[in-house]
C-alpha atoms as a PDB file:
ATOM      1  CA  UNK A   1      27.901 -27.181  48.735  1.00  0.00           C
ATOM      2  CA  UNK A   2      30.654 -26.029  46.360  1.00  0.00           C
ATOM      3  CA  UNK A   3      32.730 -29.095  47.184  1.00  0.00           C
ATOM      4  CA  UNK A   4      29.728 -31.325  46.458  1.00  0.00           C
ATOM      5  CA  UNK A   5      29.289 -29.584  43.107  1.00  0.00           C
ATOM      6  CA  UNK A   6      32.948 -30.146  42.217  1.00  0.00           C
ATOM      7  CA  UNK A   7      32.658 -33.773  43.293  1.00  0.00           C
ATOM      8  CA  UNK A   8      29.995 -34.202  40.628  1.00  0.00           C
ATOM      9  CA  UNK A   9      31.263 -31.855  37.920  1.00  0.00           C
ATOM     10  CA  UNK A  10      34.981 -32.620  38.218  1.00  0.00           C
ATOM     11  CA  UNK A  11      35.105 -36.085  39.745  1.00  0.00           C
ATOM     12  CA  UNK A  12      38.581 -37.639  39.516  1.00  0.00           C
ATOM     13  CA  UNK A  13      39.897 -34.558  37.693  1.00  0.00           C
ATOM     14  CA  UNK A  14      42.408 -31.901  38.639  1.00  0.00           C
ATOM     15  CA  UNK A  15      41.010 -28.394  39.082  1.00  0.00           C
ATOM     16  CA  UNK A  16      42.376 -24.886  39.592  1.00  0.00           C
ATOM     17  CA  UNK A  17      40.519 -22.491  41.894  1.00  0.00           C
ATOM     18  CA  UNK A  18      40.561 -18.694  41.483  1.00  0.00           C
ATOM     19  CA  UNK A  19      38.854 -16.862  44.339  1.00  0.00           C
ATOM     20  CA  UNK A  20      38.349 -13.150  45.049  1.00  0.00           C
ATOM     21  CA  UNK A  21      37.437 -11.873  48.538  1.00  0.00           C
ATOM     22  CA  UNK A  22      35.061 -14.462  50.014  1.00  0.00           C
ATOM     23  CA  UNK A  23      35.997 -16.625  47.040  1.00  0.00           C
ATOM     24  CA  UNK A  24      39.517 -16.637  48.463  1.00  0.00           C
ATOM     25  CA  UNK A  25      38.156 -18.007  51.732  1.00  0.00           C
ATOM     26  CA  UNK A  26      36.203 -20.678  49.851  1.00  0.00           C
ATOM     27  CA  UNK A  27      39.354 -21.646  47.947  1.00  0.00           C
ATOM     28  CA  UNK A  28      41.223 -22.019  51.235  1.00  0.00           C
ATOM     29  CA  UNK A  29      38.484 -24.218  52.675  1.00  0.00           C
ATOM     30  CA  UNK A  30      38.403 -26.374  49.541  1.00  0.00           C
ATOM     31  CA  UNK A  31      42.127 -26.978  50.008  1.00  0.00           C
ATOM     32  CA  UNK A  32      41.430 -27.891  53.617  1.00  0.00           C
ATOM     33  CA  UNK A  33      38.855 -30.447  52.498  1.00  0.00           C
ATOM     34  CA  UNK A  34      41.551 -32.106  50.402  1.00  0.00           C
ATOM     35  CA  UNK A  35      43.316 -33.002  53.650  1.00  0.00           C
ATOM     36  CA  UNK A  36      40.350 -34.828  55.145  1.00  0.00           C
ATOM     37  CA  UNK A  37      39.886 -38.597  55.104  1.00  0.00           C
ATOM     38  CA  UNK A  38      38.442 -39.572  52.750  1.00  0.00           C
ATOM     39  CA  UNK A  39      39.212 -36.575  50.520  1.00  0.00           C
ATOM     40  CA  UNK A  40      36.864 -35.358  47.775  1.00  0.00           C
ATOM     41  CA  UNK A  41      37.138 -37.100  44.417  1.00  0.00           C
ATOM     42  CA  UNK A  42      38.420 -33.978  42.626  1.00  0.00           C
ATOM     43  CA  UNK A  43      42.020 -32.880  43.097  1.00  0.00           C
ATOM     44  CA  UNK A  44      43.092 -29.259  43.449  1.00  0.00           C
ATOM     45  CA  UNK A  45      46.121 -28.436  41.330  1.00  0.00           C
ATOM     46  CA  UNK A  46      46.650 -24.712  42.023  1.00  0.00           C
ATOM     47  CA  UNK A  47      44.815 -21.853  43.727  1.00  0.00           C
ATOM     48  CA  UNK A  48      44.747 -18.085  43.265  1.00  0.00           C
ATOM     49  CA  UNK A  49      43.730 -15.967  46.260  1.00  0.00           C
ATOM     50  CA  UNK A  50      42.828 -12.351  45.454  1.00  0.00           C
ATOM     51  CA  UNK A  51      42.132  -9.542  47.938  1.00  0.00           C
ATOM     52  CA  UNK A  52      41.919 -11.768  51.028  1.00  0.00           C
ATOM     53  CA  UNK A  53      45.118 -13.349  52.389  1.00  0.00           C
ATOM     54  CA  UNK A  54      45.402 -16.788  53.958  1.00  0.00           C
ATOM     55  CA  UNK A  55      43.343 -16.551  57.134  1.00  0.00           C
ATOM     56  CA  UNK A  56      46.095 -17.886  59.371  1.00  0.00           C
ATOM     57  CA  UNK A  57      48.305 -15.064  58.054  1.00  0.00           C
ATOM     58  CA  UNK A  58      45.543 -12.487  58.544  1.00  0.00           C
ATOM     59  CA  UNK A  59      44.973 -13.385  62.207  1.00  0.00           C
ATOM     60  CA  UNK A  60      48.674 -13.275  62.998  1.00  0.00           C
ATOM     61  CA  UNK A  61      48.929  -9.785  61.502  1.00  0.00           C
ATOM     62  CA  UNK A  62      45.747  -8.296  62.973  1.00  0.00           C
ATOM     63  CA  UNK A  63      46.331  -4.801  64.361  1.00  0.00           C
ATOM     64  CA  UNK A  64      44.295  -1.731  65.387  1.00  0.00           C
ATOM     65  CA  UNK A  65      44.510  -0.178  61.932  1.00  0.00           C
ATOM     66  CA  UNK A  66      43.068  -3.277  60.299  1.00  0.00           C
ATOM     67  CA  UNK A  67      40.333  -3.441  62.916  1.00  0.00           C
ATOM     68  CA  UNK A  68      39.313   0.067  61.879  1.00  0.00           C
ATOM     69  CA  UNK A  69      39.293  -1.023  58.228  1.00  0.00           C
ATOM     70  CA  UNK A  70      37.084  -3.991  59.127  1.00  0.00           C
ATOM     71  CA  UNK A  71      34.579  -1.996  61.180  1.00  0.00           C
ATOM     72  CA  UNK A  72      31.966  -2.449  58.456  1.00  0.00           C
ATOM     73  CA  UNK A  73      31.544  -6.024  59.722  1.00  0.00           C
ATOM     74  CA  UNK A  74      30.353  -4.629  63.028  1.00  0.00           C
ATOM     75  CA  UNK A  75      28.098  -2.138  61.277  1.00  0.00           C
ATOM     76  CA  UNK A  76      26.266  -4.968  59.540  1.00  0.00           C
ATOM     77  CA  UNK A  77      25.383  -6.397  62.982  1.00  0.00           C
ATOM     78  CA  UNK A  78      23.175  -3.420  63.897  1.00  0.00           C
ATOM     79  CA  UNK A  79      19.447  -4.242  63.832  1.00  0.00           C
ATOM     80  CA  UNK A  80      17.695  -2.425  60.997  1.00  0.00           C
ATOM     81  CA  UNK A  81      20.927  -1.637  59.156  1.00  0.00           C
ATOM     82  CA  UNK A  82      19.655  -2.973  55.829  1.00  0.00           C
ATOM     83  CA  UNK A  83      16.624  -0.687  55.944  1.00  0.00           C
ATOM     84  CA  UNK A  84      18.895   2.257  56.747  1.00  0.00           C
ATOM     85  CA  UNK A  85      21.195   1.489  53.811  1.00  0.00           C
ATOM     86  CA  UNK A  86      18.233   1.236  51.449  1.00  0.00           C
ATOM     87  CA  UNK A  87      16.809   4.561  52.653  1.00  0.00           C
ATOM     88  CA  UNK A  88      20.135   6.200  51.766  1.00  0.00           C
ATOM     89  CA  UNK A  89      20.008   4.606  48.291  1.00  0.00           C
ATOM     90  CA  UNK A  90      23.008   2.374  49.076  1.00  0.00           C
ATOM     91  CA  UNK A  91      25.333   5.330  49.690  1.00  0.00           C
ATOM     92  CA  UNK A  92      27.095   3.345  52.428  1.00  0.00           C
ATOM     93  CA  UNK A  93      27.932   0.534  50.000  1.00  0.00           C
ATOM     94  CA  UNK A  94      29.333   2.987  47.459  1.00  0.00           C
ATOM     95  CA  UNK A  95      31.360   4.660  50.219  1.00  0.00           C
ATOM     96  CA  UNK A  96      32.903   1.309  51.116  1.00  0.00           C
ATOM     97  CA  UNK A  97      33.847   0.703  47.506  1.00  0.00           C
ATOM     98  CA  UNK A  98      35.462   4.145  47.174  1.00  0.00           C
ATOM     99  CA  UNK A  99      37.457   3.502  50.335  1.00  0.00           C
ATOM    100  CA  UNK A 100      38.535   0.032  49.280  1.00  0.00           C
ATOM    101  CA  UNK A 101      39.377   0.934  45.660  1.00  0.00           C
ATOM    102  CA  UNK A 102      40.050   4.690  45.483  1.00  0.00           C
ATOM    103  CA  UNK A 103      41.156   4.577  41.827  1.00  0.00           C
ATOM    104  CA  UNK A 104      38.164   2.585  40.590  1.00  0.00           C
ATOM    105  CA  UNK A 105      35.631   4.503  38.507  1.00  0.00           C
ATOM    106  CA  UNK A 106      32.631   4.917  40.877  1.00  0.00           C
ATOM    107  CA  UNK A 107      30.356   4.530  37.843  1.00  0.00           C
ATOM    108  CA  UNK A 108      31.894   1.250  36.722  1.00  0.00           C
ATOM    109  CA  UNK A 109      29.041  -0.790  35.189  1.00  0.00           C
ATOM    110  CA  UNK A 110      29.857  -3.814  37.320  1.00  0.00           C
ATOM    111  CA  UNK A 111      29.242  -1.806  40.482  1.00  0.00           C
ATOM    112  CA  UNK A 112      25.883  -0.650  39.151  1.00  0.00           C
ATOM    113  CA  UNK A 113      24.951  -4.271  38.466  1.00  0.00           C
ATOM    114  CA  UNK A 114      25.778  -5.183  42.054  1.00  0.00           C
ATOM    115  CA  UNK A 115      23.552  -2.381  43.359  1.00  0.00           C
ATOM    116  CA  UNK A 116      20.755  -3.630  41.104  1.00  0.00           C
ATOM    117  CA  UNK A 117      21.082  -7.072  42.710  1.00  0.00           C
ATOM    118  CA  UNK A 118      21.010  -5.556  46.204  1.00  0.00           C
ATOM    119  CA  UNK A 119      17.797  -3.701  45.337  1.00  0.00           C
ATOM    120  CA  UNK A 120      15.927  -6.968  44.848  1.00  0.00           C
ATOM    121  CA  UNK A 121      13.609  -8.076  47.670  1.00  0.00           C
ATOM    122  CA  UNK A 122      15.792  -9.288  50.564  1.00  0.00           C
ATOM    123  CA  UNK A 123      18.869  -8.899  48.333  1.00  0.00           C
ATOM    124  CA  UNK A 124      20.809  -6.803  50.836  1.00  0.00           C
ATOM    125  CA  UNK A 125      19.890  -9.088  53.732  1.00  0.00           C
ATOM    126  CA  UNK A 126      21.061 -12.136  51.817  1.00  0.00           C
ATOM    127  CA  UNK A 127      24.301 -10.407  50.813  1.00  0.00           C
ATOM    128  CA  UNK A 128      25.165  -9.476  54.413  1.00  0.00           C
ATOM    129  CA  UNK A 129      23.755 -12.423  56.383  1.00  0.00           C
ATOM    130  CA  UNK A 130      27.105 -14.186  56.388  1.00  0.00           C
ATOM    131  CA  UNK A 131      28.616 -11.302  58.388  1.00  0.00           C
ATOM    132  CA  UNK A 132      25.953 -11.775  61.046  1.00  0.00           C
ATOM    133  CA  UNK A 133      26.529 -15.536  61.050  1.00  0.00           C
ATOM    134  CA  UNK A 134      30.306 -15.107  61.176  1.00  0.00           C
ATOM    135  CA  UNK A 135      30.446 -12.930  64.293  1.00  0.00           C
ATOM    136  CA  UNK A 136      28.575 -15.290  66.588  1.00  0.00           C
ATOM    137  CA  UNK A 137      30.706 -16.848  69.348  1.00  0.00           C
ATOM    138  CA  UNK A 138      27.887 -19.245  70.265  1.00  0.00           C
ATOM    139  CA  UNK A 139      28.709 -21.165  67.084  1.00  0.00           C
ATOM    140  CA  UNK A 140      32.013 -22.240  68.637  1.00  0.00           C
ATOM    141  CA  UNK A 141      30.627 -23.842  71.791  1.00  0.00           C
ATOM    142  CA  UNK A 142      29.601 -27.469  71.464  1.00  0.00           C
ATOM    143  CA  UNK A 143      29.547 -27.161  67.695  1.00  0.00           C
ATOM    144  CA  UNK A 144      31.797 -29.787  66.067  1.00  0.00           C
ATOM    145  CA  UNK A 145      31.016 -28.540  62.562  1.00  0.00           C
ATOM    146  CA  UNK A 146      32.100 -24.995  63.441  1.00  0.00           C
ATOM    147  CA  UNK A 147      35.368 -26.314  64.892  1.00  0.00           C
ATOM    148  CA  UNK A 148      35.881 -28.406  61.771  1.00  0.00           C
ATOM    149  CA  UNK A 149      35.461 -25.311  59.610  1.00  0.00           C
ATOM    150  CA  UNK A 150      38.041 -23.441  61.682  1.00  0.00           C
ATOM    151  CA  UNK A 151      40.458 -26.321  61.158  1.00  0.00           C
ATOM    152  CA  UNK A 152      39.781 -26.264  57.413  1.00  0.00           C
ATOM    153  CA  UNK A 153      40.494 -22.541  57.247  1.00  0.00           C
ATOM    154  CA  UNK A 154      43.572 -22.275  59.434  1.00  0.00           C
ATOM    155  CA  UNK A 155      45.583 -25.401  58.616  1.00  0.00           C
ATOM    156  CA  UNK A 156      48.708 -25.129  56.450  1.00  0.00           C
ATOM    157  CA  UNK A 157      47.947 -26.199  52.903  1.00  0.00           C
ATOM    158  CA  UNK A 158      50.801 -27.551  50.729  1.00  0.00           C
ATOM    159  CA  UNK A 159      49.378 -26.434  47.374  1.00  0.00           C
ATOM    160  CA  UNK A 160      50.862 -23.937  44.904  1.00  0.00           C
ATOM    161  CA  UNK A 161      49.133 -20.629  45.621  1.00  0.00           C
ATOM    162  CA  UNK A 162      49.353 -17.224  43.973  1.00  0.00           C
ATOM    163  CA  UNK A 163      48.303 -14.487  46.397  1.00  0.00           C
ATOM    164  CA  UNK A 164      47.385 -11.131  44.828  1.00  0.00           C
ATOM    165  CA  UNK A 165      46.656  -7.816  46.548  1.00  0.00           C
ATOM    166  CA  UNK A 166      46.229  -4.288  45.234  1.00  0.00           C
ATOM    167  CA  UNK A 167      48.655  -1.651  46.501  1.00  0.00           C
ATOM    168  CA  UNK A 168      45.732   0.701  47.256  1.00  0.00           C
ATOM    169  CA  UNK A 169      43.482  -1.862  48.942  1.00  0.00           C
ATOM    170  CA  UNK A 170      42.005  -0.286  52.072  1.00  0.00           C
ATOM    171  CA  UNK A 171      39.714  -3.201  52.889  1.00  0.00           C
ATOM    172  CA  UNK A 172      42.606  -5.456  53.906  1.00  0.00           C
ATOM    173  CA  UNK A 173      45.886  -3.574  53.766  1.00  0.00           C
ATOM    174  CA  UNK A 174      48.848  -5.071  51.877  1.00  0.00           C
ATOM    175  CA  UNK A 175      50.772  -5.344  55.147  1.00  0.00           C
ATOM    176  CA  UNK A 176      48.308  -7.990  56.289  1.00  0.00           C
ATOM    177  CA  UNK A 177      49.640 -10.312  53.574  1.00  0.00           C
ATOM    178  CA  UNK A 178      53.253 -10.491  54.770  1.00  0.00           C
ATOM    179  CA  UNK A 179      54.316 -14.113  54.989  1.00  0.00           C
ATOM    180  CA  UNK A 180      51.217 -15.269  53.135  1.00  0.00           C
ATOM    181  CA  UNK A 181      52.980 -17.948  51.055  1.00  0.00           C
ATOM    182  CA  UNK A 182      54.061 -19.701  54.280  1.00  0.00           C
ATOM    183  CA  UNK A 183      50.425 -20.762  54.708  1.00  0.00           C
ATOM    184  CA  UNK A 184      50.763 -22.608  51.383  1.00  0.00           C
ATOM    185  CA  UNK A 185      54.178 -24.269  51.779  1.00  0.00           C
ATOM    186  CA  UNK A 186      55.046 -25.158  48.198  1.00  0.00           C
ATOM    187  CA  UNK A 187      58.024 -24.066  46.034  1.00  0.00           C
ATOM    188  CA  UNK A 188      55.664 -22.507  43.473  1.00  0.00           C
ATOM    189  CA  UNK A 189      53.693 -20.410  45.962  1.00  0.00           C
ATOM    190  CA  UNK A 190      54.124 -16.682  45.408  1.00  0.00           C
ATOM    191  CA  UNK A 191      52.685 -13.330  46.368  1.00  0.00           C
ATOM    192  CA  UNK A 192      52.438 -10.110  44.396  1.00  0.00           C
ATOM    193  CA  UNK A 193      51.227  -6.572  44.986  1.00  0.00           C
ATOM    194  CA  UNK A 194      49.540  -5.055  41.925  1.00  0.00           C
ATOM    195  CA  UNK A 195      50.308  -1.320  41.672  1.00  0.00           C
ATOM    196  CA  UNK A 196      47.527   1.217  41.131  1.00  0.00           C
ATOM    197  CA  UNK A 197      44.871  -1.275  42.170  1.00  0.00           C
ATOM    198  CA  UNK A 198      42.632  -1.579  45.192  1.00  0.00           C
ATOM    199  CA  UNK A 199      40.333  -4.274  46.513  1.00  0.00           C
ATOM    200  CA  UNK A 200      38.667  -4.894  43.144  1.00  0.00           C
ATOM    201  CA  UNK A 201      41.950  -5.412  41.342  1.00  0.00           C
ATOM    202  CA  UNK A 202      40.392  -7.663  38.695  1.00  0.00           C
ATOM    203  CA  UNK A 203      38.192  -4.724  37.622  1.00  0.00           C
ATOM    204  CA  UNK A 204      40.864  -2.042  37.991  1.00  0.00           C
ATOM    205  CA  UNK A 205      43.784  -3.836  36.330  1.00  0.00           C
ATOM    206  CA  UNK A 206      42.111  -6.655  34.358  1.00  0.00           C
ATOM    207  CA  UNK A 207      44.930  -7.089  31.838  1.00  0.00           C
ATOM    208  CA  UNK A 208      47.594  -7.346  34.534  1.00  0.00           C
ATOM    209  CA  UNK A 209      45.416  -9.534  36.750  1.00  0.00           C
ATOM    210  CA  UNK A 210      44.547 -11.955  33.955  1.00  0.00           C
ATOM    211  CA  UNK A 211      48.146 -12.136  32.748  1.00  0.00           C
ATOM    212  CA  UNK A 212      49.442 -12.986  36.237  1.00  0.00           C
ATOM    213  CA  UNK A 213      46.754 -15.591  36.840  1.00  0.00           C
ATOM    214  CA  UNK A 214      47.149 -17.314  33.470  1.00  0.00           C
ATOM    215  CA  UNK A 215      50.936 -17.388  33.781  1.00  0.00           C
ATOM    216  CA  UNK A 216      50.660 -18.996  37.210  1.00  0.00           C
ATOM    217  CA  UNK A 217      48.097 -21.567  36.144  1.00  0.00           C
ATOM    218  CA  UNK A 218      50.212 -22.431  33.114  1.00  0.00           C
END
């Protein structure tokens, strides 16, 4: 859907993609689409991946500690979990945020806006459905589109990429990013750890984050 939008909005133009968390995954898949025949009409110039490393790097580095960090994905599989989270006034969501970004003000207005969105009818279900769709091995059997998506995500992508992670990120630890630029084999690809920042590094260190991104995009 996003690629179709770019095909219309940026046809025959060069674009830069900046993605945070799941946006990082989307950016990686958009680069993968550039390698298909025929490719989309737009052309990716550079990408910035924040708070989620290249997926091929992530899977090579997976370890028990990271599996503990990622246990929330399993929690979202439990039937009735959304009702339980609502009954507790979204305390579980706020706990995740404190764990992932320990230095972030828990009363940051952006976090309150997210909770307001989750309070809408079916808002929490819609925000967590992709976890339930992701952890479904049946999607991989006899499903050409699912296999295509895996190829899009895990192929090497020769585009300049800036990979950013917060030093305090406890959603995906900084160690999971080692070797990240190898997934984007280009002389301009780089990786940086932002000190005193967690998973929401663009909220915690906005000046530093923006400066790094703008310098990379030129």
